[in-house]
XYZ file of C-alpha atoms in Angstrom:
366
model
C -97.406 62.995 -80.239
C -94.783 65.006 -81.468
C -91.807 64.169 -81.569
C -88.871 65.452 -78.995
C -86.518 66.939 -80.777
C -82.530 65.915 -81.095
C -81.168 68.287 -78.556
C -83.764 67.658 -76.061
C -83.531 63.732 -76.586
C -79.970 64.382 -75.286
C -81.109 65.988 -72.731
C -83.469 64.370 -71.363
C -81.718 61.020 -71.544
C -78.785 62.856 -69.252
C -82.144 63.232 -66.995
C -83.148 60.261 -67.511
C -79.523 58.537 -66.710
C -79.024 60.855 -63.072
C -82.775 59.638 -62.453
C -81.685 55.871 -63.000
C -78.676 55.936 -60.762
C -80.662 57.611 -57.249
C -83.012 55.541 -57.580
C -80.764 52.725 -57.740
C -78.351 53.175 -54.476
C -82.176 54.134 -52.822
C -84.095 51.257 -53.896
C -80.815 48.658 -52.268
C -80.624 51.382 -49.243
C -84.740 50.610 -48.540
C -83.947 46.872 -49.447
C -80.922 45.835 -47.031
C -82.662 48.323 -44.269
C -85.926 45.582 -44.874
C -83.406 42.906 -43.993
C -81.919 44.072 -41.870
C -85.468 44.363 -40.064
C -86.838 41.696 -40.666
C -84.134 39.379 -39.417
C -82.550 41.290 -36.458
C -85.338 43.407 -34.941
C -88.378 40.900 -35.657
C -86.201 37.285 -36.570
C -89.091 37.043 -39.027
C -87.064 36.874 -42.751
C -90.331 35.800 -45.071
C -90.508 34.891 -48.886
C -92.098 38.675 -49.234
C -89.172 39.616 -48.523
C -87.026 37.290 -50.513
C -89.377 37.996 -53.725
C -88.047 42.168 -53.249
C -84.242 40.472 -52.509
C -84.420 39.065 -55.813
C -86.815 42.234 -57.194
C -83.092 44.482 -55.702
C -80.636 41.710 -58.505
C -82.842 42.546 -61.443
C -83.765 46.218 -60.858
C -80.572 45.762 -60.727
C -80.525 44.302 -64.066
C -82.282 46.380 -65.550
C -80.576 49.335 -64.643
C -76.893 48.277 -65.600
C -78.560 47.176 -69.585
C -79.480 51.265 -70.161
C -76.726 52.439 -68.092
C -75.159 50.848 -70.502
C -77.495 51.857 -73.896
C -76.027 55.267 -72.328
C -72.650 54.795 -73.003
C -73.705 53.072 -76.515
C -75.645 55.379 -78.419
C -79.287 55.561 -75.978
C -81.103 58.807 -77.197
C -79.736 59.066 -80.597
C -80.151 57.461 -83.820
C -77.911 55.111 -84.752
C -77.023 54.017 -88.433
C -74.286 50.967 -87.571
C -76.226 47.885 -88.311
C -73.278 46.736 -86.359
C -73.664 48.747 -83.303
C -78.103 48.827 -83.723
C -77.764 45.003 -84.475
C -76.283 44.268 -80.255
C -78.073 47.395 -78.157
C -81.069 45.789 -80.263
C -80.220 42.606 -77.531
C -79.135 44.791 -74.334
C -82.533 46.705 -74.807
C -84.273 42.967 -74.894
C -82.656 41.884 -71.835
C -83.775 45.349 -70.680
C -87.099 44.649 -71.565
C -87.266 41.541 -69.708
C -85.628 42.648 -66.864
C -88.035 45.206 -66.214
C -90.634 43.090 -66.472
C -89.786 40.547 -63.989
C -89.302 43.212 -61.364
C -92.731 44.363 -62.139
C -93.959 40.935 -61.693
C -92.194 40.180 -58.551
C -92.935 43.144 -56.743
C -96.521 42.117 -57.395
C -96.044 38.880 -55.544
C -93.848 40.147 -52.649
C -96.595 42.837 -51.693
C -99.426 40.726 -52.427
C -97.563 37.936 -49.580
C -97.199 41.187 -47.437
C -101.034 41.724 -47.721
C -101.766 38.582 -47.422
C -100.425 38.373 -43.520
C -102.371 41.860 -43.012
C -105.702 41.285 -44.391
C -108.602 41.335 -41.683
C -111.688 39.157 -44.234
C -112.306 36.962 -46.340
C -112.895 38.802 -49.700
C -109.872 40.951 -48.830
C -107.842 38.214 -49.454
C -109.139 36.647 -52.615
C -109.052 40.324 -54.845
C -105.057 40.032 -54.125
C -104.979 36.220 -55.448
C -107.274 38.367 -58.787
C -105.402 40.690 -59.180
C -101.579 38.848 -58.539
C -102.556 36.140 -60.192
C -103.782 38.670 -63.801
C -100.483 40.424 -62.839
C -98.348 37.083 -62.390
C -99.894 35.168 -66.001
C -100.020 38.834 -68.179
C -96.602 39.370 -67.608
C -94.971 36.024 -67.915
C -97.500 36.143 -71.386
C -95.388 39.570 -71.681
C -92.003 38.484 -70.737
C -92.200 35.537 -73.243
C -93.242 37.390 -76.297
C -90.047 39.660 -75.171
C -88.443 37.471 -76.376
C -90.086 35.530 -78.993
C -91.989 38.318 -81.721
C -88.818 37.417 -84.101
C -87.836 33.724 -83.417
C -85.807 32.665 -80.284
C -82.292 33.563 -82.641
C -81.713 37.689 -80.723
C -78.762 37.515 -83.393
C -81.401 37.782 -86.404
C -83.626 39.845 -84.497
C -83.285 43.317 -86.151
C -82.376 41.248 -89.406
C -86.453 39.965 -89.083
C -87.885 43.375 -88.095
C -86.014 44.960 -90.842
C -88.369 42.901 -92.998
C -91.154 42.830 -91.437
C -90.528 39.202 -90.939
C -92.326 39.440 -87.384
C -95.634 39.168 -84.836
C -97.720 42.419 -86.247
C -97.439 45.613 -85.161
C -100.868 45.543 -83.808
C -99.917 42.327 -81.777
C -96.792 44.101 -80.598
C -99.305 47.416 -79.372
C -102.000 44.997 -77.679
C -99.801 42.819 -75.771
C -97.512 46.226 -74.829
C -100.931 47.607 -73.004
C -102.181 44.310 -71.900
C -99.016 44.066 -69.700
C -99.138 48.523 -68.705
C -102.627 47.673 -68.156
C -102.572 44.648 -65.634
C -99.893 46.383 -63.864
C -101.749 49.378 -63.221
C -105.172 47.757 -62.012
C -103.106 45.643 -59.780
C -100.756 49.012 -58.557
C -104.550 50.397 -57.868
C -105.619 47.390 -56.130
C -102.201 47.784 -53.858
C -103.296 51.115 -53.218
C -106.666 50.702 -51.545
C -105.654 47.236 -50.336
C -104.076 49.600 -46.816
C -107.045 52.147 -46.451
C -109.510 48.751 -46.078
C -106.890 47.326 -43.344
C -106.829 50.045 -41.561
C -110.827 51.467 -42.137
C -110.790 47.546 -40.196
C -108.567 47.292 -38.001
C -108.230 47.777 -34.202
C -105.514 50.201 -34.297
C -105.492 53.059 -32.339
C -105.468 56.279 -34.694
C -102.273 57.723 -34.195
C -100.683 53.944 -35.327
C -103.295 54.015 -37.840
C -102.295 57.819 -39.026
C -98.447 56.126 -38.663
C -99.464 53.727 -41.468
C -101.101 55.462 -43.294
C -98.403 57.707 -44.500
C -95.786 55.014 -44.784
C -98.467 52.902 -47.412
C -99.746 55.867 -48.583
C -95.873 55.993 -50.340
C -97.289 52.976 -53.421
C -99.434 55.720 -54.030
C -96.324 57.160 -56.631
C -95.502 53.732 -58.636
C -100.366 53.952 -59.394
C -99.066 57.586 -60.651
C -96.031 56.786 -62.986
C -97.104 53.703 -63.932
C -100.725 55.748 -66.042
C -97.995 58.132 -66.960
C -96.031 55.641 -68.474
C -99.306 54.266 -70.692
C -98.024 57.779 -72.854
C -95.370 56.969 -74.362
C -95.953 53.334 -75.272
C -97.337 53.603 -77.996
C -94.198 55.785 -79.673
C -91.538 53.085 -78.472
C -93.511 50.600 -81.275
C -92.722 53.091 -84.109
C -90.477 51.174 -86.618
C -87.608 52.479 -87.200
C -86.199 55.219 -84.017
C -86.271 52.680 -81.154
C -83.223 53.805 -78.976
C -84.194 57.406 -80.060
C -88.039 56.977 -78.730
C -87.550 55.401 -76.075
C -85.736 57.836 -73.776
C -89.801 58.596 -72.205
C -90.539 54.938 -71.399
C -87.042 54.477 -69.254
C -87.223 57.678 -67.470
C -91.593 56.829 -66.086
C -90.912 52.877 -66.115
C -87.031 53.401 -63.963
C -89.435 55.817 -61.853
C -92.242 53.254 -61.426
C -89.863 50.337 -60.230
C -87.779 52.441 -58.039
C -90.636 53.680 -56.623
C -92.476 50.816 -56.122
C -90.053 49.475 -54.540
C -88.660 51.950 -52.019
C -92.337 52.081 -50.989
C -93.204 48.002 -50.914
C -89.837 48.142 -48.277
C -90.941 51.502 -46.485
C -94.020 49.396 -45.138
C -91.990 46.830 -43.135
C -89.766 49.645 -41.926
C -92.142 50.129 -38.966
C -90.488 47.840 -36.702
C -87.312 49.737 -37.305
C -88.834 53.298 -36.411
C -90.287 52.561 -33.315
C -86.871 51.122 -31.622
C -85.356 54.257 -33.162
C -87.403 57.060 -31.759
C -87.607 55.137 -28.543
C -83.868 55.262 -28.471
C -83.446 58.993 -28.765
C -86.656 59.258 -26.533
C -84.354 57.953 -23.822
C -80.788 59.382 -25.451
C -82.084 62.725 -25.106
C -82.671 63.506 -21.441
C -78.573 61.538 -20.739
C -77.998 64.092 -23.025
C -79.437 66.822 -21.923
C -77.831 65.660 -17.983
C -73.941 65.430 -19.348
C -74.534 68.764 -21.161
C -74.207 70.081 -17.329
C -78.015 71.725 -17.397
C -79.547 70.669 -14.594
C -83.136 68.296 -15.433
C -86.000 70.235 -15.864
C -89.533 67.660 -14.133
C -90.557 67.886 -17.473
C -87.435 66.109 -18.588
C -87.484 63.646 -15.700
C -91.177 63.432 -16.671
C -90.538 62.590 -20.373
C -87.927 60.288 -19.335
C -89.882 57.905 -17.661
C -92.085 57.836 -19.970
C -90.156 57.576 -22.428
C -88.635 53.989 -20.573
C -92.125 52.961 -19.294
C -92.689 52.907 -23.003
C -89.152 51.063 -23.251
C -89.965 47.993 -21.243
C -94.359 47.315 -22.521
C -91.530 47.340 -26.720
C -89.654 44.682 -25.712
C -92.498 41.987 -25.715
C -94.915 42.843 -28.114
C -97.753 41.387 -30.437
C -95.709 40.489 -34.107
C -98.265 42.180 -35.847
C -98.858 44.440 -33.613
C -94.735 46.058 -33.597
C -95.373 45.427 -37.605
C -98.553 46.772 -39.008
C -100.302 48.042 -35.561
C -102.581 44.895 -35.633
C -102.987 42.168 -33.259
C -102.018 38.836 -33.305
C -104.790 36.639 -32.374
C -102.200 33.923 -31.628
C -99.934 36.422 -29.478
C -96.704 35.743 -30.998
C -93.775 37.757 -29.699
C -90.974 39.357 -31.463
C -87.024 39.883 -31.059
C -85.674 43.524 -29.753
C -83.012 43.899 -28.132
C -82.865 45.229 -25.037
C -83.336 48.844 -23.558
C -82.887 49.803 -20.710
C -86.283 50.138 -18.190
C -84.509 52.207 -16.377
C -82.748 55.799 -16.494
C -79.704 56.158 -13.294
C -79.801 59.884 -13.121
C -77.538 61.936 -11.057
C -77.829 65.727 -9.660
C -76.024 67.883 -8.212
C -77.152 69.014 -5.321
C -77.976 72.275 -4.152
C -75.887 73.925 -1.938
C -76.544 73.631 2.312
C -75.911 76.452 4.293
C -74.357 75.786 7.713
C -75.195 78.299 10.966
C -72.007 79.403 12.454
C -70.703 77.100 15.667
C -70.449 78.820 18.936
C -67.010 79.000 20.426
C -68.354 78.315 23.749
C -65.023 77.286 26.340
C -67.552 77.533 30.085
C -67.418 74.211 31.519
C -70.736 72.011 30.816
C -72.612 71.252 34.582
C -71.541 67.741 35.144
C -68.179 67.589 33.503
C -65.020 66.480 35.029
C -64.254 70.007 35.239
C -67.254 71.362 37.113
């Protein structure tokens, strides 16, 4: 692999910094939307949601360490021993927090898919892949801290005198974690396809859920691209000069997986938002003074009918579009079932009254 020029690395580090900030903000937005959906809309906050909130906290630590490294010499060749020794400790925290982030994302997705799979062998596949991924991640996490001994103050000295684990073992541990991580991503990528294929959902619901879950493909693609830059980081010497590319793709991979994992749970929120739009749109049309057409009235009645059906929906049907045999229902905010339409009446033309002063027969004057 051809080493990039210093100017190119510095430019790439700026882009990596911007990407990191963007994914950190987006990740927390989607995590908070997920928490709102699972606590307020469907009132079913589960272990997968707890794991995802933990992912957000650890991902924040990862981003914080990268930002610190960026402002203290990241992407450059560092010659000062004390500065290099200090940044190596921060880099160790960064690497370990990345491993924990990806491990907890896999656990959260495994719990999520375990609740919606329709066949026994689907569940077996989930358990096998997530178990292998967790074992691999824990082994990598321990290896990061112990490869040069438990004392991080001596980490750089032992690295310079070649008193750490051999480079072959470093390469093996780095690639095995990346391999199991990518395999789990691919397994979770095909799992929604199997679930949608075997579910009794209508075609429109399948398409909407499929579009939501296919976002996870980006995480799988990023984990595969990350392979290209692993070996460069394992070179002895200028670690912070070589680590820019893998840092960028690790950030994109983790951030994309968080967004995809949260987006898959936001279907109830999007349904409620769509219903609110369908109910509010006819009212705003009336408020503007325009007379409602027959199409507007019809759409209003249809939206009201749909909203009345959405008040009590089986939990899994609301969240995933799959029927729940237990018949448990979700708690949704009450949406008006009827819309009062005030229509200005058409002008009525009255016939002129004739001025007849002649006495009528049978009156007191006749």
